[in-house]
Amino acid sequence: MNDFAKVTLLGLSFTVLLFLGVVFETEKQHREETYEREMKISELEFQLQEATWQIELNNKEREAE
């Protein structure tokens, strides 16, 4: 194999590895962002449930008066 072929193969290998690195890093970032959004949604759902319980409790207290 001549030097040109070796350099070309090395360049292609580097390009493929760089591309795969970018793809994997993008996927990792996407997973992290999705996890953060899901955690925020869970937190908001919990706050909504707490507020609902408080409203129901207040309504029962008013009815009891």
Coordinates of C-alpha atoms in Angstrom, one line a residue:
M1 CA 0.0 0.0 0.0
N2 CA 1.5 3.3 -1.0
D3 CA 1.7 6.4 1.2
F4 CA -1.2 8.2 -0.5
A5 CA -3.5 5.2 0.2
K6 CA -2.4 5.1 3.8
V7 CA -3.0 8.8 4.4
T8 CA -6.3 8.6 2.7
L9 CA -7.4 5.6 4.8
L10 CA -6.2 7.3 7.9
G11 CA -8.1 10.5 7.0
L12 CA -11.3 8.5 6.3
S13 CA -10.9 6.6 9.6
F14 CA -10.5 9.9 11.5
T15 CA -13.6 11.4 9.7
V16 CA -15.7 8.4 10.6
L17 CA -14.6 8.4 14.2
L18 CA -15.3 12.2 14.4
F19 CA -18.7 11.7 12.9
L20 CA -19.6 8.9 15.4
G21 CA -18.4 11.0 18.3
V22 CA -20.6 13.9 17.2
V23 CA -23.6 11.5 16.8
F24 CA -23.1 9.9 20.2
E25 CA -22.5 13.2 22.0
T26 CA -25.7 14.6 20.4
E27 CA -27.7 11.6 21.4
K28 CA -26.3 11.8 25.0
Q29 CA -27.3 15.5 25.2
H30 CA -30.8 14.7 23.9
R31 CA -31.2 12.0 26.5
E32 CA -30.1 14.4 29.3
E33 CA -32.5 17.1 28.0
T34 CA -35.3 14.6 27.8
Y35 CA -34.6 13.4 31.4
E36 CA -34.6 17.0 32.7
R37 CA -37.9 17.7 31.0
E38 CA -39.5 14.5 32.4
M39 CA -38.3 15.4 35.9
K40 CA -39.8 18.9 35.6
I41 CA -43.1 17.4 34.3
S42 CA -43.2 15.0 37.3
E43 CA -42.5 17.9 39.7
L44 CA -45.3 20.0 38.1
E45 CA -47.7 17.0 38.2
F46 CA -47.0 16.5 41.9
Q47 CA -47.6 20.2 42.6
L48 CA -50.8 20.0 40.7
Q49 CA -51.9 17.0 42.7
E50 CA -51.1 18.8 46.0
A51 CA -53.1 21.9 44.9
T52 CA -56.0 19.6 44.0
W53 CA -55.9 18.0 47.4
Q54 CA -55.8 21.4 49.1
I55 CA -58.8 22.6 47.1
E56 CA -60.7 19.5 48.0
L57 CA -59.8 19.9 51.6
N58 CA -60.9 23.5 51.6
N59 CA -64.2 22.6 50.0
K60 CA -64.9 19.9 52.6
E61 CA -64.0 22.4 55.4
R62 CA -66.4 24.9 53.9
E63 CA -69.2 22.3 53.7
A64 CA -68.6 21.3 57.3
E65 CA -69.2 24.9 58.5

